[in-house]
mmCIF file with all atom_site columns, C-alpha atoms in Angstrom:
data_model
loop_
_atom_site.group_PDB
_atom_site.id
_atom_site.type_symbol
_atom_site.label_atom_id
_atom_site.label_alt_id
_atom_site.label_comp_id
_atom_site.label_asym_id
_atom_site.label_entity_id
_atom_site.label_seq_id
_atom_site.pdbx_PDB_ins_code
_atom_site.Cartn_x
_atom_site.Cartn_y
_atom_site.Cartn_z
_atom_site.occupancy
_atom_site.B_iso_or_equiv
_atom_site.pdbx_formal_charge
_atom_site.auth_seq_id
_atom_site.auth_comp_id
_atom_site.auth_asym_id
_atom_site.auth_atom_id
_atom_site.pdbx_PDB_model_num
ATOM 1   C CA . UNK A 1 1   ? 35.107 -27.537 -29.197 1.00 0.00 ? 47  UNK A CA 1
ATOM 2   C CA . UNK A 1 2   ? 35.834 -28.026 -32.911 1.00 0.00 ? 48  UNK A CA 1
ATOM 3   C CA . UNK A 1 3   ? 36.875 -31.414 -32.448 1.00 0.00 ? 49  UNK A CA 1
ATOM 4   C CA . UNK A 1 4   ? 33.452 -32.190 -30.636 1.00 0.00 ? 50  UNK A CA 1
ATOM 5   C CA . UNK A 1 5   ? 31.620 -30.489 -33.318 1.00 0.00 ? 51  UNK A CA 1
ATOM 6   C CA . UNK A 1 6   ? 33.333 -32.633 -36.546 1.00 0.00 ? 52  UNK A CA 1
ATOM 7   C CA . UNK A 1 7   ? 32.410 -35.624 -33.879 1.00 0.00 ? 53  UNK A CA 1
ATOM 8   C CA . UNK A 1 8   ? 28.862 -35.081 -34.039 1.00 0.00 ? 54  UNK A CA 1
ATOM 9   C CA . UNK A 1 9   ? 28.655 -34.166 -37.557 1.00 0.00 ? 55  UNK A CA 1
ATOM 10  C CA . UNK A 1 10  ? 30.022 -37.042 -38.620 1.00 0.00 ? 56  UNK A CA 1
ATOM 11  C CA . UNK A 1 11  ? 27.780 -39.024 -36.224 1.00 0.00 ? 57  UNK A CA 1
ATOM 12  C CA . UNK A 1 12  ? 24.750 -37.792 -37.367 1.00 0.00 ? 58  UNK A CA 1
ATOM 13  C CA . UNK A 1 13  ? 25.716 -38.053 -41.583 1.00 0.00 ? 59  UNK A CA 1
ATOM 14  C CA . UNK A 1 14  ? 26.927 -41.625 -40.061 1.00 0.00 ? 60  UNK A CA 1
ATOM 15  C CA . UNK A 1 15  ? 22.904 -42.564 -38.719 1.00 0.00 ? 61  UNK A CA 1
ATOM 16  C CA . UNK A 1 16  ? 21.701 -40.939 -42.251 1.00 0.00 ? 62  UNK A CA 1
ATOM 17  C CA . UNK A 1 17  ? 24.028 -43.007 -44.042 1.00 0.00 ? 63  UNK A CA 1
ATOM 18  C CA . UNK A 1 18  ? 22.743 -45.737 -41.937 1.00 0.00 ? 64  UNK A CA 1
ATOM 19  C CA . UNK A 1 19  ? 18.945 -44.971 -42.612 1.00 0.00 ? 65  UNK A CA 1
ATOM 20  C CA . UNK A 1 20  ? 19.327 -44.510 -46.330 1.00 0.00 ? 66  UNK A CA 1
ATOM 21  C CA . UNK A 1 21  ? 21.461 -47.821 -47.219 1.00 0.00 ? 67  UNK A CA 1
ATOM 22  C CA . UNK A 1 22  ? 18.948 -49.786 -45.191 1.00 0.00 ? 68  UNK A CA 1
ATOM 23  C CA . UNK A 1 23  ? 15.775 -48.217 -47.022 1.00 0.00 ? 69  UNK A CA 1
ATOM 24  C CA . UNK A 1 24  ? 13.935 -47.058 -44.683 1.00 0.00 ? 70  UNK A CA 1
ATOM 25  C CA . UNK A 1 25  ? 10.366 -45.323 -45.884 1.00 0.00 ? 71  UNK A CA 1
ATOM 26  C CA . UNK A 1 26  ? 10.570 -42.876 -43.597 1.00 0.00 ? 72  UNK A CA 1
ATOM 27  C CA . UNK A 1 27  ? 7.507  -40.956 -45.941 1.00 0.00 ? 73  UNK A CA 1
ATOM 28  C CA . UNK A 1 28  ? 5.216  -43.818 -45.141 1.00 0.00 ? 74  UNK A CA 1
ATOM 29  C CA . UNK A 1 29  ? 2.611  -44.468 -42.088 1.00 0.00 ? 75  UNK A CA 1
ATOM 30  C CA . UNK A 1 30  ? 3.079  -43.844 -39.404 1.00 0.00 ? 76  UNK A CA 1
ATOM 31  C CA . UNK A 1 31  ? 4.635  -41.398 -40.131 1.00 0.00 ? 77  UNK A CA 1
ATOM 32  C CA . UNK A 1 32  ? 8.284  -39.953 -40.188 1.00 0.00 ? 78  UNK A CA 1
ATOM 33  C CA . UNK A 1 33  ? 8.780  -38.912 -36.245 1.00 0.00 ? 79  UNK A CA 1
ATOM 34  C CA . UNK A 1 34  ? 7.605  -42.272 -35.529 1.00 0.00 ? 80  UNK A CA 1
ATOM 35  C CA . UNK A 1 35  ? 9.563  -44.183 -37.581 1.00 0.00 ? 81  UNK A CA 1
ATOM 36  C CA . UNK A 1 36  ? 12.865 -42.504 -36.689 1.00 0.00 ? 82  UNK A CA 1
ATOM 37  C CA . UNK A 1 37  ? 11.711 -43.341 -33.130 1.00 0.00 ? 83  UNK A CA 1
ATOM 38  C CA . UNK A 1 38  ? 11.862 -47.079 -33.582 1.00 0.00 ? 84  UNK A CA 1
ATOM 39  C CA . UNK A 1 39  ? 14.330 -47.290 -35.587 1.00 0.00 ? 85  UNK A CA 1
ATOM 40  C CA . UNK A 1 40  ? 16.731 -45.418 -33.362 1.00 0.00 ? 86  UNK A CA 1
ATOM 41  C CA . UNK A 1 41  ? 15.578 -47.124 -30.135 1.00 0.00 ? 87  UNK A CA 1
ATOM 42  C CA . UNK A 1 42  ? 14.385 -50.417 -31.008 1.00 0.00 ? 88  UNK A CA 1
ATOM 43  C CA . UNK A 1 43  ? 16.438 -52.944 -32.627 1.00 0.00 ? 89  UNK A CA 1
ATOM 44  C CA . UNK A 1 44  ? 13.908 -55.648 -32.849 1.00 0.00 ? 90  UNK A CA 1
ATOM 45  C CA . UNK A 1 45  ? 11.263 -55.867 -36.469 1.00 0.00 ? 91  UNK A CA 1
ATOM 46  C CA . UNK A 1 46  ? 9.005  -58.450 -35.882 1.00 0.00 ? 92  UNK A CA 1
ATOM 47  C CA . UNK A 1 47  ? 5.846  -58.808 -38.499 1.00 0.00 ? 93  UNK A CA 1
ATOM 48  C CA . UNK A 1 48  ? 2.447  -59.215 -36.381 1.00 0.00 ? 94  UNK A CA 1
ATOM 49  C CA . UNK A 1 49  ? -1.283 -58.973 -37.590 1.00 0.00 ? 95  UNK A CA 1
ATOM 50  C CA . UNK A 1 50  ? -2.596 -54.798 -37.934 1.00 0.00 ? 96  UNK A CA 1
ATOM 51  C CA . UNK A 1 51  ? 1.170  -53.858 -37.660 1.00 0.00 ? 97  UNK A CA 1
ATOM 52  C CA . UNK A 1 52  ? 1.487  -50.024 -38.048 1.00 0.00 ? 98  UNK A CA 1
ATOM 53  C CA . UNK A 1 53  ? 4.128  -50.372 -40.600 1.00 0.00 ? 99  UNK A CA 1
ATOM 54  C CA . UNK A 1 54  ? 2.952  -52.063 -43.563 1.00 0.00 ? 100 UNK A CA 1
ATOM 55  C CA . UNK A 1 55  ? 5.910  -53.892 -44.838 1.00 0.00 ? 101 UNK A CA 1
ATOM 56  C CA . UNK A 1 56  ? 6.125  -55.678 -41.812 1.00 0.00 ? 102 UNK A CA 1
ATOM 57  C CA . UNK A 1 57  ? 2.497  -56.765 -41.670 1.00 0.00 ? 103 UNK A CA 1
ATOM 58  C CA . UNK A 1 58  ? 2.038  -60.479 -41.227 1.00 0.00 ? 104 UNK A CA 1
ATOM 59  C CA . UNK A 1 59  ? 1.764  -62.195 -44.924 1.00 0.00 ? 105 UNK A CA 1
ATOM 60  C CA . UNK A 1 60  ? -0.220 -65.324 -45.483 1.00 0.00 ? 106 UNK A CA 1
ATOM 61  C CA . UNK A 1 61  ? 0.372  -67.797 -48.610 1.00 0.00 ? 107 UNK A CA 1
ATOM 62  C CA . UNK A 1 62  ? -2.218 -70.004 -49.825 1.00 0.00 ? 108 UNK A CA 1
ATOM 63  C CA . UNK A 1 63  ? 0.270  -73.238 -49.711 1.00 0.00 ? 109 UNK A CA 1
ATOM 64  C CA . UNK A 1 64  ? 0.945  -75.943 -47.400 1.00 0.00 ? 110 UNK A CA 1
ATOM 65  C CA . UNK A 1 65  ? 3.726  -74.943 -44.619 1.00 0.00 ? 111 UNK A CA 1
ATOM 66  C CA . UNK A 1 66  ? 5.451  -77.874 -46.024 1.00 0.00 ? 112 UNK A CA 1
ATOM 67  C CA . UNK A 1 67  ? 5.499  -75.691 -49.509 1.00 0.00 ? 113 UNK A CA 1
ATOM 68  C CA . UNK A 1 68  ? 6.176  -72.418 -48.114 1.00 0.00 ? 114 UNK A CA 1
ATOM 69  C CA . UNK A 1 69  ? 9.356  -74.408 -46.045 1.00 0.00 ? 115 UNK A CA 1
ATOM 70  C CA . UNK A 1 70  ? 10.825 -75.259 -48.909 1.00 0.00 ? 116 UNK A CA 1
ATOM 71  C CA . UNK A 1 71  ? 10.334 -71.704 -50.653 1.00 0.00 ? 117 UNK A CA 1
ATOM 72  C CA . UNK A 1 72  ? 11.358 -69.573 -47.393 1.00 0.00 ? 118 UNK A CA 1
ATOM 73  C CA . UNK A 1 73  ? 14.919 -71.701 -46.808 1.00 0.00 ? 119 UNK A CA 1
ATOM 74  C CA . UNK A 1 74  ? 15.492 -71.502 -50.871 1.00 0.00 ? 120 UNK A CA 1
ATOM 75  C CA . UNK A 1 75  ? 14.967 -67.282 -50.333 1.00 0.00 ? 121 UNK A CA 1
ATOM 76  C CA . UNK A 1 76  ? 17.384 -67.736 -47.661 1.00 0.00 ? 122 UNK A CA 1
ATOM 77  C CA . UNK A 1 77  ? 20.194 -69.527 -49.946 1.00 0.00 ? 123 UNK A CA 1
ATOM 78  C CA . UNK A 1 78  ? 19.312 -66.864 -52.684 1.00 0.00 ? 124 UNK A CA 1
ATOM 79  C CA . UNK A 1 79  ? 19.874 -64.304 -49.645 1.00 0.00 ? 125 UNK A CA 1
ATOM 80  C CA . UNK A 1 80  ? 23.232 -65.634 -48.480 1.00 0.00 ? 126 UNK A CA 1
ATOM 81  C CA . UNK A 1 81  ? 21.860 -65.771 -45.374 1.00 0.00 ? 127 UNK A CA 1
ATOM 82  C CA . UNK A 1 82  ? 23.322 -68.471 -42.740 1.00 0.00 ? 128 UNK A CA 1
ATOM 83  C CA . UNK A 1 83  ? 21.267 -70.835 -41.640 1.00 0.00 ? 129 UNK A CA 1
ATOM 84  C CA . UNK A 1 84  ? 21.957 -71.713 -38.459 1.00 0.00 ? 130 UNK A CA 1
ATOM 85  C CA . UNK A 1 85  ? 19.134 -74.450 -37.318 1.00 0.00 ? 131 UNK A CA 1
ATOM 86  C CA . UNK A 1 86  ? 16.201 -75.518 -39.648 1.00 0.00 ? 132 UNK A CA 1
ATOM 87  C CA . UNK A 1 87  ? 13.114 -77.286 -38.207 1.00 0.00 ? 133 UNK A CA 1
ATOM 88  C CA . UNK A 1 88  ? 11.150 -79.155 -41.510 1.00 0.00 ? 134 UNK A CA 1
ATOM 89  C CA . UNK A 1 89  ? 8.943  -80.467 -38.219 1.00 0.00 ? 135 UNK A CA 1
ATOM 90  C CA . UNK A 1 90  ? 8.471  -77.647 -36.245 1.00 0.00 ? 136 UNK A CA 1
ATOM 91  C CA . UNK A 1 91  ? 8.251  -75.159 -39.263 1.00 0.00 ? 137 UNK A CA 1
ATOM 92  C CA . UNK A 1 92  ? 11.021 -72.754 -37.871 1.00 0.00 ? 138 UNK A CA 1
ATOM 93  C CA . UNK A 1 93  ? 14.110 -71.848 -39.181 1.00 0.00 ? 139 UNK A CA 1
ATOM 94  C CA . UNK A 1 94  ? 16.971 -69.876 -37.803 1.00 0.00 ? 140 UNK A CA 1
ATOM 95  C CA . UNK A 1 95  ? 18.913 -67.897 -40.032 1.00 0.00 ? 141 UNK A CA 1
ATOM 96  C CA . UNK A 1 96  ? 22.051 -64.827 -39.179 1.00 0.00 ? 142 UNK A CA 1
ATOM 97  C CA . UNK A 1 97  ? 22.509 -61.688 -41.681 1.00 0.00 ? 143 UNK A CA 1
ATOM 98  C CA . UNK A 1 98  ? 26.262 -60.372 -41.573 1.00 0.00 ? 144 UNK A CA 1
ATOM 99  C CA . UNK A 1 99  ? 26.433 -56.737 -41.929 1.00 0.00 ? 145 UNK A CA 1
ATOM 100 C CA . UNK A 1 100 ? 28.865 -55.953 -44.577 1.00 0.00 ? 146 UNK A CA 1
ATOM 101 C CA . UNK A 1 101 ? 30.707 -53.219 -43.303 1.00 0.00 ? 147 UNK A CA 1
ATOM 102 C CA . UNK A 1 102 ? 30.667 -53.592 -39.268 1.00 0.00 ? 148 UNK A CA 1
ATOM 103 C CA . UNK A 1 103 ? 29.983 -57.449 -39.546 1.00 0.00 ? 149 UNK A CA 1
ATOM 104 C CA . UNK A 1 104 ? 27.378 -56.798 -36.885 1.00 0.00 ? 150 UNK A CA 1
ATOM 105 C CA . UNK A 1 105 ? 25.326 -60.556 -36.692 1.00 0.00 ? 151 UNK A CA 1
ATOM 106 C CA . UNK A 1 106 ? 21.626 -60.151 -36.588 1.00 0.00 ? 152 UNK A CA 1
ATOM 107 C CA . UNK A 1 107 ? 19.160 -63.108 -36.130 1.00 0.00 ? 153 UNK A CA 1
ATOM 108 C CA . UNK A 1 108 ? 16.274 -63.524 -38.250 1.00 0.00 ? 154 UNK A CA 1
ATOM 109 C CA . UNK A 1 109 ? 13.352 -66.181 -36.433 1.00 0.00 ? 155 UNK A CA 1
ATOM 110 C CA . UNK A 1 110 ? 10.937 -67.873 -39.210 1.00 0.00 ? 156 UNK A CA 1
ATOM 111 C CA . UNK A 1 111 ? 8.067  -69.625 -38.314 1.00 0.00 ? 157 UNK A CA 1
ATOM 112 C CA . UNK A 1 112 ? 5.173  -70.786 -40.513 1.00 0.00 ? 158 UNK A CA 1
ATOM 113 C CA . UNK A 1 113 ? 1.907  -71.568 -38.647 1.00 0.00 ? 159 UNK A CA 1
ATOM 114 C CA . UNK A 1 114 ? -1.452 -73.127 -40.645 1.00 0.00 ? 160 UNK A CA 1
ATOM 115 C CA . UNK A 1 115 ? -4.497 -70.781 -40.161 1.00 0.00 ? 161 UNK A CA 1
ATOM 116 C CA . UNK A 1 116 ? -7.724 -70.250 -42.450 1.00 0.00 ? 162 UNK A CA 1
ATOM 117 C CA . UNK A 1 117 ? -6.158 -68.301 -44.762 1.00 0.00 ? 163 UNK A CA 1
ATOM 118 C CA . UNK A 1 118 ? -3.543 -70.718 -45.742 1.00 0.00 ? 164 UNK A CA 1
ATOM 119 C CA . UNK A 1 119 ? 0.177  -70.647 -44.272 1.00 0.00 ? 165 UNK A CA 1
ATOM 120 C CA . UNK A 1 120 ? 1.136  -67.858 -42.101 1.00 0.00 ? 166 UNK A CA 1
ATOM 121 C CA . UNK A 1 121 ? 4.523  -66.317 -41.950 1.00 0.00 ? 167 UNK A CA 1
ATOM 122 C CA . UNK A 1 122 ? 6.036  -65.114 -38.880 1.00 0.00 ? 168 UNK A CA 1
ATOM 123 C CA . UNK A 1 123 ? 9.119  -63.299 -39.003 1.00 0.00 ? 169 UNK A CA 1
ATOM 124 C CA . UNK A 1 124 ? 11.464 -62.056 -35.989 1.00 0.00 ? 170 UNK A CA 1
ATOM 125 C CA . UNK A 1 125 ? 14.911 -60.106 -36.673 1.00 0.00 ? 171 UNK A CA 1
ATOM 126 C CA . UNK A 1 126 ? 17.035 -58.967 -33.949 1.00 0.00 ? 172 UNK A CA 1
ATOM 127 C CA . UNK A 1 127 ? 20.392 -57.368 -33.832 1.00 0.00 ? 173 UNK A CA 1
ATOM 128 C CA . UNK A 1 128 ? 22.903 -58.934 -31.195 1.00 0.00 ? 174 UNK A CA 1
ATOM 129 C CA . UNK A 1 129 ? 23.901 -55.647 -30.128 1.00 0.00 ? 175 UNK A CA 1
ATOM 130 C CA . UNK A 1 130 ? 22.914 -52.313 -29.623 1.00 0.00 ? 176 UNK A CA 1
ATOM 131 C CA . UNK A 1 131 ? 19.805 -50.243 -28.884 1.00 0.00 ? 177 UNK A CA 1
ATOM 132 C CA . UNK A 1 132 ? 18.561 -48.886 -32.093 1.00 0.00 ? 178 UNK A CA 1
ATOM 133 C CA . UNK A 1 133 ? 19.148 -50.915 -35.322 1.00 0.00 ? 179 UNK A CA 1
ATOM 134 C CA . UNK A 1 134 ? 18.348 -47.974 -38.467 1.00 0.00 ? 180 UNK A CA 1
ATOM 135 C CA . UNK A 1 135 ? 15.859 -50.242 -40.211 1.00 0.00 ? 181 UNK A CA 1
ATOM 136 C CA . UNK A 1 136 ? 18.353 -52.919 -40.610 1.00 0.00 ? 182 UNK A CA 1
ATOM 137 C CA . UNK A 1 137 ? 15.949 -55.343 -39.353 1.00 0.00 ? 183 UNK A CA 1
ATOM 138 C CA . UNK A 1 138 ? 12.940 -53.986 -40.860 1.00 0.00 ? 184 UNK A CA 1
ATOM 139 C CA . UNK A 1 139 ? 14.909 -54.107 -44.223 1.00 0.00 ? 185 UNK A CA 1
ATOM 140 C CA . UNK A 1 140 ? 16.124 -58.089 -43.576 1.00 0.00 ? 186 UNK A CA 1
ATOM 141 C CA . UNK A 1 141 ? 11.904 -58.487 -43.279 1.00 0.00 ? 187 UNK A CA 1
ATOM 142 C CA . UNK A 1 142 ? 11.630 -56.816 -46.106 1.00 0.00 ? 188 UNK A CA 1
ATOM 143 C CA . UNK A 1 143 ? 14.554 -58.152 -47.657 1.00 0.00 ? 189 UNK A CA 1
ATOM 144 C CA . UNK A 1 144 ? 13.003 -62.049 -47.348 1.00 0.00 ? 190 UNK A CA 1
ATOM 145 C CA . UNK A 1 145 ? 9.238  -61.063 -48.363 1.00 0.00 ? 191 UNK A CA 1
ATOM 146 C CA . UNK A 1 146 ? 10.859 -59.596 -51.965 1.00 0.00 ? 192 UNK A CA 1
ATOM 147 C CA . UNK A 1 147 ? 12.872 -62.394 -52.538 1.00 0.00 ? 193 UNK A CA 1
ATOM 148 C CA . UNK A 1 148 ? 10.462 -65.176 -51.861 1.00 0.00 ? 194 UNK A CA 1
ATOM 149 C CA . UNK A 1 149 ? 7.746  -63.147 -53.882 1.00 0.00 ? 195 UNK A CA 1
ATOM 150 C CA . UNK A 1 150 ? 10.479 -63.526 -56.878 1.00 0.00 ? 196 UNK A CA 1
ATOM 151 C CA . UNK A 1 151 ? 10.735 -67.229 -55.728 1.00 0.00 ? 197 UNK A CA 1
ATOM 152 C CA . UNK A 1 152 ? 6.702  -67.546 -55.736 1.00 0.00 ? 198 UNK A CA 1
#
């Protein structure tokens, strides 16, 4: 019983761990329950238009997609992030984050898509394995918008 009881403390300071090195704002809408929700049992961060979390709210840059290209695979160099297939024609590149300490492999989907308000950036990170991800691919989002604003 002991035994079972060290197991599942050190499971649960393991998920906090977890939570805290990838940064999630767990004091931010929507709100704390819901956010430990996802981020237990979803293992997909996607950014989208009216997104309830607002660091993954869909960012548009007043720049050609050609421009914003250019910046987005330069943020991924300055990220160390492997880029697996890049698309100048289509707009898309496909890029893998190694996690340091498990080397779990999670991809990370670009796209950049014209629309009124200049160049639209879609972003799609999703771990390889597993159910819940602990904001590691909400922090990769984050993670790219930060270092392209520094490149911008």
């Amino acid at each position: 019983m002991q035994i079972l009881t060290t197991l599942i403390a050190l499971a649960g300071c393991l998920a906090i761990g977890a939570l805290v090195l990838n940064g999630v704002r767990l004091g931010e809408p929507p709100g704390m329950g819901r956010r430990l929700l996802t981020y237990l049992n979803n293992h997909v961060a996607e950014t989208r238009r009216g997104h309830d979390f607002p660091e993954l709210e869909l960012r548009c840059y007043r720049m050609s997609p050609a421009q914003l290209y250019d910046r987005v695979e330069q943020a991924l160099r300055v990220l160390n992030w492997e880029i697996v297939e890049a698309s100048p024609q289509a707009q898309s590149l496909h890029a893998t984050v190694t996690s340091q300490l498990l080397r779990f492999v999670d991809d990370v989907h670009i796209e950049l898509r014209v629309a009124a308000c200049g160049t639209e950036l879609h972003v799609r990170s999703q771990s390889r394995i597993g159910r819940g991800d602990f904001g590691a691919n909400a922090r990769h989002v984050m993670e790219l918008h930060l270092t392209l604003d520094r490149l911008l």
